[in-house]
Amino acid sequence: MTSSSRLECVQGDIVQQDDMDAVVNAANAELRPGGGVAGALHRAAGPELDRACRPLAPIAPGQAVVTDAFDLPNQYVIHCLGPVYGVDSPADELLAACYYNALRLGEWEKVDSIAFPSISTGAFRYPVTEAARIALSTVTQHLPDFPRIKRVRFVLFDAATTELYQRTLASFNEA
Ligand code: AR6
């Protein structure tokens, strides 16, 4: 099975990925609810998620930790801290580390499927064209190392970001 046959980019909401074993949180260092993806996941998971996160915090940029998903329709939440663009450096390596470490944790937990949001491209202001290239190249490059993970889905919130991710993925497949 090739990396590209295991990878898709769709428009949607990260809290509604009923058919995925794990969802990834674009977390803050303290693993608190916050806004964006983190706020949505904590609201949908319920207060137990916040309680489960506390002993694991703080985390560093590029790091990933895993908890149960509580009231979400998934088994696990993998929390990643992306780089704040212009503050944490090297930003590209830290962003790539998020995706790599999330896949590594997923493989360790024996998950079959993982859904990612576009880490760092909201409140953390990472330019989305560059972030999409890093996200998709990291996952494409490393999926062969993680054979248990059969499906990876990027869940993008708006149509423009979805098209950008789809175009970026297609450009890799043409190369
Ligand atoms: N489903 C999918 N994508 C979403 C959703 C959703 N429900 N909500 C937002 N996005 P962000 P970051 C998109 O800000 O940049 C939080 O306050 C959004 O449009 O969630 O890593 C945390 O507490 C954007 O494209 O994550 C942290 O402090 C992308 O997801 C901080 O933001 C990421 O946006 C993390 O910032």
PDB file of N, CA and C and ligand atoms in Angstrom, residues 12-15 26-28 32-40 82 117-125 155-158 161, ligand 1:
ATOM      1  N   GLY A  12     -13.959  19.662   6.673  1.00  0.00           N
ATOM      2  CA  GLY A  12     -14.827  19.157   7.737  1.00  0.00           C
ATOM      3  C   GLY A  12     -14.445  19.712   9.090  1.00  0.00           C
ATOM      4  N   ASP A  13     -15.015  19.075  10.103  1.00  0.00           N
ATOM      5  CA  ASP A  13     -14.820  19.496  11.487  1.00  0.00           C
ATOM      6  C   ASP A  13     -14.106  18.362  12.223  1.00  0.00           C
ATOM      7  N   ILE A  14     -13.025  18.684  12.904  1.00  0.00           N
ATOM      8  CA  ILE A  14     -12.204  17.652  13.565  1.00  0.00           C
ATOM      9  C   ILE A  14     -12.989  16.915  14.656  1.00  0.00           C
ATOM     10  N   VAL A  15     -14.052  17.512  15.175  1.00  0.00           N
ATOM     11  CA  VAL A  15     -14.811  16.833  16.238  1.00  0.00           C
ATOM     12  C   VAL A  15     -15.822  15.830  15.672  1.00  0.00           C
ATOM     13  N   ALA A  26      -4.600  20.559  17.906  1.00  0.00           N
ATOM     14  CA  ALA A  26      -3.631  21.667  17.761  1.00  0.00           C
ATOM     15  C   ALA A  26      -3.623  22.385  19.108  1.00  0.00           C
ATOM     16  N   ALA A  27      -2.811  21.869  20.011  1.00  0.00           N
ATOM     17  CA  ALA A  27      -2.914  22.220  21.435  1.00  0.00           C
ATOM     18  C   ALA A  27      -2.149  23.486  21.783  1.00  0.00           C
ATOM     19  N   ASN A  28      -2.329  23.940  23.008  1.00  0.00           N
ATOM     20  CA  ASN A  28      -1.440  24.955  23.609  1.00  0.00           C
ATOM     21  C   ASN A  28      -0.532  24.210  24.597  1.00  0.00           C
ATOM     22  N   ARG A  32      -4.682  23.154  27.758  1.00  0.00           N
ATOM     23  CA  ARG A  32      -5.976  23.646  28.232  1.00  0.00           C
ATOM     24  C   ARG A  32      -6.908  23.845  27.033  1.00  0.00           C
ATOM     25  N   PRO A  33      -8.216  24.023  27.299  1.00  0.00           N
ATOM     26  CA  PRO A  33      -9.178  24.118  26.202  1.00  0.00           C
ATOM     27  C   PRO A  33      -8.845  25.194  25.154  1.00  0.00           C
ATOM     28  N   GLY A  34      -8.672  26.456  25.488  1.00  0.00           N
ATOM     29  CA  GLY A  34      -8.331  27.477  24.486  1.00  0.00           C
ATOM     30  C   GLY A  34      -9.379  27.625  23.398  1.00  0.00           C
ATOM     31  N   GLY A  35      -8.939  28.133  22.235  1.00  0.00           N
ATOM     32  CA  GLY A  35      -9.866  28.358  21.113  1.00  0.00           C
ATOM     33  C   GLY A  35      -9.610  27.388  19.990  1.00  0.00           C
ATOM     34  N   GLY A  36     -10.137  27.671  18.799  1.00  0.00           N
ATOM     35  CA  GLY A  36      -9.882  26.877  17.595  1.00  0.00           C
ATOM     36  C   GLY A  36     -10.141  25.392  17.801  1.00  0.00           C
ATOM     37  N   VAL A  37      -9.227  24.590  17.254  1.00  0.00           N
ATOM     38  CA  VAL A  37      -9.337  23.125  17.330  1.00  0.00           C
ATOM     39  C   VAL A  37      -9.383  22.668  18.794  1.00  0.00           C
ATOM     40  N   ALA A  38      -8.503  23.224  19.625  1.00  0.00           N
ATOM     41  CA  ALA A  38      -8.416  22.788  21.031  1.00  0.00           C
ATOM     42  C   ALA A  38      -9.728  23.049  21.764  1.00  0.00           C
ATOM     43  N   GLY A  39     -10.297  24.225  21.542  1.00  0.00           N
ATOM     44  CA  GLY A  39     -11.565  24.552  22.190  1.00  0.00           C
ATOM     45  C   GLY A  39     -12.667  23.606  21.745  1.00  0.00           C
ATOM     46  N   ALA A  40     -12.722  23.362  20.440  1.00  0.00           N
ATOM     47  CA  ALA A  40     -13.775  22.490  19.895  1.00  0.00           C
ATOM     48  C   ALA A  40     -13.635  21.064  20.433  1.00  0.00           C
ATOM     49  N   GLY A  82       2.145  22.935  18.104  1.00  0.00           N
ATOM     50  CA  GLY A  82       2.834  23.479  16.937  1.00  0.00           C
ATOM     51  C   GLY A  82       3.652  24.700  17.321  1.00  0.00           C
ATOM     52  N   PRO A 117      -5.781  18.099  12.072  1.00  0.00           N
ATOM     53  CA  PRO A 117      -6.129  19.435  11.584  1.00  0.00           C
ATOM     54  C   PRO A 117      -4.869  20.067  10.973  1.00  0.00           C
ATOM     55  N   SER A 118      -4.986  21.298  10.514  1.00  0.00           N
ATOM     56  CA  SER A 118      -3.839  22.019   9.966  1.00  0.00           C
ATOM     57  C   SER A 118      -3.155  22.751  11.126  1.00  0.00           C
ATOM     58  N   ILE A 119      -2.194  22.047  11.750  1.00  0.00           N
ATOM     59  CA  ILE A 119      -1.556  22.543  12.989  1.00  0.00           C
ATOM     60  C   ILE A 119      -0.816  23.862  12.727  1.00  0.00           C
ATOM     61  N   SER A 120      -0.941  24.777  13.655  1.00  0.00           N
ATOM     62  CA  SER A 120      -0.217  26.077  13.684  1.00  0.00           C
ATOM     63  C   SER A 120      -0.736  27.134  12.706  1.00  0.00           C
ATOM     64  N   THR A 121      -1.719  26.809  11.857  1.00  0.00           N
ATOM     65  CA  THR A 121      -2.101  27.785  10.816  1.00  0.00           C
ATOM     66  C   THR A 121      -3.261  28.692  11.228  1.00  0.00           C
ATOM     67  N   GLY A 122      -3.707  28.587  12.483  1.00  0.00           N
ATOM     68  CA  GLY A 122      -4.750  29.485  12.994  1.00  0.00           C
ATOM     69  C   GLY A 122      -4.125  30.517  13.912  1.00  0.00           C
ATOM     70  N   ALA A 123      -4.377  30.391  15.204  1.00  0.00           N
ATOM     71  CA  ALA A 123      -3.865  31.344  16.194  1.00  0.00           C
ATOM     72  C   ALA A 123      -2.339  31.457  16.147  1.00  0.00           C
ATOM     73  N   PHE A 124      -1.639  30.400  15.725  1.00  0.00           N
ATOM     74  CA  PHE A 124      -0.172  30.423  15.718  1.00  0.00           C
ATOM     75  C   PHE A 124       0.408  30.998  14.419  1.00  0.00           C
ATOM     76  N   ARG A 125      -0.465  31.327  13.428  1.00  0.00           N
ATOM     77  CA  ARG A 125      -0.130  32.165  12.267  1.00  0.00           C
ATOM     78  C   ARG A 125       0.927  31.590  11.316  1.00  0.00           C
ATOM     79  N   VAL A 155      -8.194  17.088   8.017  1.00  0.00           N
ATOM     80  CA  VAL A 155      -9.542  17.670   8.084  1.00  0.00           C
ATOM     81  C   VAL A 155      -9.377  19.178   8.121  1.00  0.00           C
ATOM     82  N   LEU A 156      -9.758  19.835   7.033  1.00  0.00           N
ATOM     83  CA  LEU A 156      -9.545  21.278   6.901  1.00  0.00           C
ATOM     84  C   LEU A 156     -10.878  21.992   7.048  1.00  0.00           C
ATOM     85  N   PHE A 157     -10.815  23.149   7.702  1.00  0.00           N
ATOM     86  CA  PHE A 157     -12.049  23.807   8.119  1.00  0.00           C
ATOM     87  C   PHE A 157     -12.744  24.533   6.984  1.00  0.00           C
ATOM     88  N   ASP A 158     -11.980  25.110   6.050  1.00  0.00           N
ATOM     89  CA  ASP A 158     -12.622  25.919   4.997  1.00  0.00           C
ATOM     90  C   ASP A 158     -12.218  25.396   3.622  1.00  0.00           C
ATOM     91  N   THR A 161      -8.521  26.226   2.226  1.00  0.00           N
ATOM     92  CA  THR A 161      -7.450  25.414   2.833  1.00  0.00           C
ATOM     93  C   THR A 161      -7.537  23.974   2.323  1.00  0.00           C
TER      94      THR A 161
HETATM   95  N1  AR6 B   1     -11.993  21.417  12.780  1.00  0.00           N
HETATM   96  C1  AR6 B   1     -10.973  21.484  11.878  1.00  0.00           C
HETATM   97  N2  AR6 B   1     -10.161  22.561  11.748  1.00  0.00           N
HETATM   98  C2  AR6 B   1     -10.402  23.611  12.561  1.00  0.00           C
HETATM   99  C3  AR6 B   1     -11.435  23.607  13.544  1.00  0.00           C
HETATM  100  C4  AR6 B   1     -12.255  22.447  13.621  1.00  0.00           C
HETATM  101  N3  AR6 B   1     -13.258  22.350  14.502  1.00  0.00           N
HETATM  102  N4  AR6 B   1     -11.396  24.810  14.210  1.00  0.00           N
HETATM  103  C5  AR6 B   1     -10.383  25.526  13.662  1.00  0.00           C
HETATM  104  N5  AR6 B   1      -9.799  24.813  12.662  1.00  0.00           N
HETATM  105  P1  AR6 B   1      -5.920  26.672  15.666  1.00  0.00           P
HETATM  106  P2  AR6 B   1      -2.990  26.640  16.023  1.00  0.00           P
HETATM  107  C6  AR6 B   1      -8.653  25.190  11.807  1.00  0.00           C
HETATM  108  O1  AR6 B   1      -5.941  28.115  16.002  1.00  0.00           O
HETATM  109  O2  AR6 B   1      -2.741  27.646  14.966  1.00  0.00           O
HETATM  110  C7  AR6 B   1      -5.848  27.532  20.300  1.00  0.00           C
HETATM  111  O3  AR6 B   1      -6.415  28.630  20.928  1.00  0.00           O
HETATM  112  C8  AR6 B   1      -8.270  26.650  11.755  1.00  0.00           C
HETATM  113  O4  AR6 B   1      -9.052  27.317  10.780  1.00  0.00           O
HETATM  114  O5  AR6 B   1      -6.905  25.769  16.261  1.00  0.00           O
HETATM  115  O6  AR6 B   1      -2.075  25.444  16.130  1.00  0.00           O
HETATM  116  C9  AR6 B   1      -5.009  26.678  21.224  1.00  0.00           C
HETATM  117  O7  AR6 B   1      -5.454  26.812  22.549  1.00  0.00           O
HETATM  118  C10 AR6 B   1      -6.800  26.584  11.352  1.00  0.00           C
HETATM  119  O8  AR6 B   1      -6.680  26.387   9.945  1.00  0.00           O
HETATM  120  O9  AR6 B   1      -4.467  26.011  16.005  1.00  0.00           O
HETATM  121  C11 AR6 B   1      -3.611  27.210  21.029  1.00  0.00           C
HETATM  122  O10 AR6 B   1      -3.311  28.259  21.936  1.00  0.00           O
HETATM  123  C12 AR6 B   1      -6.310  25.285  12.025  1.00  0.00           C
HETATM  124  O11 AR6 B   1      -7.501  24.553  12.360  1.00  0.00           O
HETATM  125  C13 AR6 B   1      -3.609  27.754  19.637  1.00  0.00           C
HETATM  126  O12 AR6 B   1      -4.968  27.985  19.292  1.00  0.00           O
HETATM  127  C14 AR6 B   1      -5.498  25.481  13.298  1.00  0.00           C
HETATM  128  O13 AR6 B   1      -6.030  26.560  14.073  1.00  0.00           O
HETATM  129  C15 AR6 B   1      -3.065  26.778  18.623  1.00  0.00           C
HETATM  130  O14 AR6 B   1      -2.954  27.441  17.394  1.00  0.00           O
END
